[in-house]
XYZ file of C-alpha atoms in Angstrom:
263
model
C 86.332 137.145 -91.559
C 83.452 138.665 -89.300
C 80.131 137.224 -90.639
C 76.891 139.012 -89.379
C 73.291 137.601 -89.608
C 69.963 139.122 -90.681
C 66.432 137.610 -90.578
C 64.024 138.816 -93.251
C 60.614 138.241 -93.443
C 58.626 138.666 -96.470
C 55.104 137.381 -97.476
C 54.787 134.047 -96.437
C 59.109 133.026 -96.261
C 61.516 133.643 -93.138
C 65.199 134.024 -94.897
C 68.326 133.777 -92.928
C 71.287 135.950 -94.381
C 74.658 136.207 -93.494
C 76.610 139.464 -94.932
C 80.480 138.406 -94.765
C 83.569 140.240 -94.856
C 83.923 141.129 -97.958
C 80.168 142.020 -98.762
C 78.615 139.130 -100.170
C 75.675 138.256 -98.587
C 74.581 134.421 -98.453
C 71.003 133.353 -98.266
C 71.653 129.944 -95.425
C 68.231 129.056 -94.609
C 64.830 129.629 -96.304
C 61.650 128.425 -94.351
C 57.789 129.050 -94.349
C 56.428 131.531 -91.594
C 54.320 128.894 -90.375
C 56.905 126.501 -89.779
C 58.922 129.629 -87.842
C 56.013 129.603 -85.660
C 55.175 126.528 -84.923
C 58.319 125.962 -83.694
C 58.716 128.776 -81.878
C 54.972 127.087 -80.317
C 56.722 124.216 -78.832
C 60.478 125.647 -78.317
C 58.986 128.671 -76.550
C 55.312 127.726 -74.844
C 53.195 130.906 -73.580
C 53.468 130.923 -70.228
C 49.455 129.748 -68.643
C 47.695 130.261 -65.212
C 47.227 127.931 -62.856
C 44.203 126.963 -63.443
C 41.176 125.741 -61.571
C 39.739 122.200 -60.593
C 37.428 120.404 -63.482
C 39.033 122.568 -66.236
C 38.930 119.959 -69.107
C 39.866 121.720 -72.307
C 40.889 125.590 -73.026
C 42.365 127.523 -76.119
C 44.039 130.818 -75.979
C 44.392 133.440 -79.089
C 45.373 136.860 -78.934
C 43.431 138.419 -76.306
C 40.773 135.321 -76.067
C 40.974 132.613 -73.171
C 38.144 130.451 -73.571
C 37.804 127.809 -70.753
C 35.875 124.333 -70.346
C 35.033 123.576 -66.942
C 32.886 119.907 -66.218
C 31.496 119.185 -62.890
C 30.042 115.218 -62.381
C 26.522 114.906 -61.756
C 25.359 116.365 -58.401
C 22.169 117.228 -56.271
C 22.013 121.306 -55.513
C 20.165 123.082 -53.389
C 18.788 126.046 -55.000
C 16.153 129.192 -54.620
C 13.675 129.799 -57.304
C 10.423 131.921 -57.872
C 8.115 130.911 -60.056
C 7.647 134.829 -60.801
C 9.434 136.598 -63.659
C 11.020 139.089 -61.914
C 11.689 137.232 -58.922
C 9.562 138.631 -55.773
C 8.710 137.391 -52.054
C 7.927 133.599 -53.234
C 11.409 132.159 -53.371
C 11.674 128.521 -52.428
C 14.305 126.485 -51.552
C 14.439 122.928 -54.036
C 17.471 120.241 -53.441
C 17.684 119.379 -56.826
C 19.667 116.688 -59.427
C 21.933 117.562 -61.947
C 23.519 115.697 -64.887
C 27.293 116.365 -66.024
C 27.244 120.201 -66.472
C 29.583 121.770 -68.799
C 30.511 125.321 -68.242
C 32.246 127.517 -71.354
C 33.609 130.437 -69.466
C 35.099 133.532 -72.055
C 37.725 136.190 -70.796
C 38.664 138.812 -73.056
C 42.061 140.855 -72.174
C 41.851 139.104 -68.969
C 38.604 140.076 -67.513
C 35.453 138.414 -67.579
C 33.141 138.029 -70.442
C 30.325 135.116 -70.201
C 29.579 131.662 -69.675
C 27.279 129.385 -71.024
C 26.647 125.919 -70.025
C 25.527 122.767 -71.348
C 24.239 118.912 -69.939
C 26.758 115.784 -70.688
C 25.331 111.995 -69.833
C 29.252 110.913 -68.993
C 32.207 112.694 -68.915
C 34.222 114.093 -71.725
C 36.799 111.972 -73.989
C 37.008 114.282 -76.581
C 36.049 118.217 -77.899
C 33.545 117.142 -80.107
C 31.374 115.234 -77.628
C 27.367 116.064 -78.026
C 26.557 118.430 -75.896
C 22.588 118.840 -74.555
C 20.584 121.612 -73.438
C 20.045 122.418 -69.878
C 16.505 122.863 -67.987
C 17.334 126.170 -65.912
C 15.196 128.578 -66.094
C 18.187 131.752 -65.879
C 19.844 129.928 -69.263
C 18.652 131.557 -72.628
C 17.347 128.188 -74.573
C 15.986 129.144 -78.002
C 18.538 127.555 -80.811
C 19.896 129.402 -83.486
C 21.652 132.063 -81.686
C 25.041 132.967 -80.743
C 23.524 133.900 -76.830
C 21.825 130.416 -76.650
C 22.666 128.454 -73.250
C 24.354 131.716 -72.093
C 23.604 131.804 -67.932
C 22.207 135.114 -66.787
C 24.691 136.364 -64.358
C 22.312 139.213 -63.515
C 25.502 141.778 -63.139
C 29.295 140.969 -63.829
C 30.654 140.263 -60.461
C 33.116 143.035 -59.967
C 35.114 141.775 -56.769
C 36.548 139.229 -59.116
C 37.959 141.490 -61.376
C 42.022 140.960 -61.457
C 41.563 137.839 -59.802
C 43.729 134.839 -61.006
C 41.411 132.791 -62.754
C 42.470 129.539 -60.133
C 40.124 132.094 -57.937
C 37.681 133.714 -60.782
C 36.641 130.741 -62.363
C 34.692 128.781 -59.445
C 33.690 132.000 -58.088
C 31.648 133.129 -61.254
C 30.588 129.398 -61.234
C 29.239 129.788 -57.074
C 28.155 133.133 -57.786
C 25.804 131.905 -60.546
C 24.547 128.772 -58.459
C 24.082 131.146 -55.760
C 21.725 133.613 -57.290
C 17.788 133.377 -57.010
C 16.211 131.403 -59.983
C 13.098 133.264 -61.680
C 11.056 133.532 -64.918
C 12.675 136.162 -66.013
C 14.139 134.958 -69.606
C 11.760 134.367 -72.019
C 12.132 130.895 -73.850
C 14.392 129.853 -70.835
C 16.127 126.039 -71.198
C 13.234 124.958 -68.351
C 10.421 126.087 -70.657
C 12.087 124.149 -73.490
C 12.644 120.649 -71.251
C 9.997 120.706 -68.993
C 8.116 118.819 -71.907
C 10.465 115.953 -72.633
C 9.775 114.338 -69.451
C 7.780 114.397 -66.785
C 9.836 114.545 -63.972
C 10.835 117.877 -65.542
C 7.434 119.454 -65.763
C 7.898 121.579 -62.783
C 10.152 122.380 -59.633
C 8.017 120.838 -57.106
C 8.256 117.243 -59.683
C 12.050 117.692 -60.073
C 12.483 117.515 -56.561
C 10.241 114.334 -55.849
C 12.233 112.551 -58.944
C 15.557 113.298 -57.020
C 14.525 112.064 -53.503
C 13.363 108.829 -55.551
C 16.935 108.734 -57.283
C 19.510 111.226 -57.346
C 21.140 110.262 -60.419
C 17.534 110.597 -62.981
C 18.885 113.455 -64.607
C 20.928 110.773 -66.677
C 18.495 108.994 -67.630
C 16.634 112.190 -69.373
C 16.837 111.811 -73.205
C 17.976 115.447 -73.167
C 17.380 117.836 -76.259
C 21.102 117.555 -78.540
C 22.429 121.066 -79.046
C 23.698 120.273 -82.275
C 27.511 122.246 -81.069
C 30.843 120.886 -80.227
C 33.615 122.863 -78.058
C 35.689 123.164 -81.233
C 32.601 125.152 -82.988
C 31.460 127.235 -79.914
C 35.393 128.447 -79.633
C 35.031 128.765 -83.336
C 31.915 131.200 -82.763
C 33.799 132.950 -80.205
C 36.501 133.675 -82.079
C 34.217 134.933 -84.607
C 32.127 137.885 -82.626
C 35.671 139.231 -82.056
C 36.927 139.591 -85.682
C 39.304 136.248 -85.427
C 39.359 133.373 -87.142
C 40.930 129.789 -86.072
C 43.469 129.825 -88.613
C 46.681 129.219 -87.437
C 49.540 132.681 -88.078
C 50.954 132.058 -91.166
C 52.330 135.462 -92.886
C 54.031 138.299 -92.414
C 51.429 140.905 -91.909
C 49.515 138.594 -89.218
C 52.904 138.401 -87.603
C 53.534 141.781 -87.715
C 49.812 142.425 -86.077
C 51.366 139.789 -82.888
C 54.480 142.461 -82.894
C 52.600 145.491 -82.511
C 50.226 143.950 -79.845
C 53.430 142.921 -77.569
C 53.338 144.986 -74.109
C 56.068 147.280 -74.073
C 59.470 145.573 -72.546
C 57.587 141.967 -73.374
């Protein structure tokens, strides 16, 4: 007796069928979608880039990577004009940082943002506090989706197509790299250089490091108030998607018709 199978899928069930022989057809297995696919999740893992050093946490839907990079608390040596556009006056300052935390976005595998926060240790979990920074090329005001985005001045081009082992601390160089000015209004430097004052200016940052190095964790930085979860969450958002995990047939369907061709 020659016994063929069919999958059906229809609302929110996956049916297995077998149509025997002599025309009966036999319902064998019933099952949620969800349960389909989160199988499917762990039989069947999406292949994932090699990824750089200091990469701590990502999540990946549809055509969203969204990437958490830490580096441990380090002294930089940076250039910075106290004008807002940025003219002849640049100075060089060795300065101390804290942990940073960098939130880098790609969207259908190029480039998008990054934002970037302070940490006083490293992170154990996602939904560590996360602080505001002091640079003056961060946007600092609260309340809005672009706060503690890094001005990148242009999107860096040359790393387009790049594999992000490559992109990542590139963008992150490229942005350290840059001349510092006055150039964003309500900047994360405006906002911090009142809570203490070895943050009041560039010339008393750069004292306070000589004197110790590691000062920047002993700031009692300003909380942001956001975890990783909610600033993925956020992301996710802007571009129409939610963080709900596939569970019917028509969001299914949508993963079908997005598939490359010969996928």
């Amino acid at each position: 007796m020659v016994i063929a199978e069919k999958i059906i899928i229809e609302g929110n069930e996956v049916y297995l069928q077998e149509l025997r022989g002599d025309g009966e057809v036999c319902t064998t297995l019933r099952t949620p979608v969800s349960s389909l696919l989160r199988y499917l999740a762990w039989a069947m893992p999406s292949p994932l880039p090699l990824f750089p050093t200091g990469v701590r946490w990502l999540c990946q839907q549809k055509e969203l990577l969204f990437l958490v990079v830490e580096h441990p608390p380090q002294c930089r040596t940076l250039l910075i004009s106290e004008e807002k556009v940025g003219g002849q006056d640049y100075k060089t300052y060795r300065l101390a940082f804290p942990y940073i935390i960098y939130l880098l976005t790609f969207y259908r595998g190029s480039f998008e943002e990054m934002k970037m926060f302070y940490r006083l240790g490293p992170l154990s979990t996602p939904h560590d506090p996360l602080f505001y920074t002091n640079l003056p090329n961060v946007r600092g005001e609260p309340g809005h989706y672009g706060t503690q985005r890094v001005c990148l001045r242009y999107r860096p081009e040359m790393l387009e197509n790049k594999p992000l082992a490559e992109t990542v601390p590139a963008l992150i160089d490229f942005f350290w790299s840059t001349g510092f000015n006055k150039d964003i209004a309500s900047s994360s430097f405006e906002r911090a250089r009142r809570r203490d004052s070895r943050l009041a200016g560039f010339d008393a940052w750069e004292e306070a490091t000589r004197a110790n190095p590691l000062f920047m964790l002993e700031i009692d930085w300003e909380p942001t108030e956001k975890s990783i979860p909610a600033l993925w969450l956020e992301c996710l958002k802007l571009h129409g998607e939610t963080g709900q995990p596939v569970s019917t047939a028509e969001e299914l369907a949508d993963i079908l018709y997005r598939l490359p061709v010969g996928y």
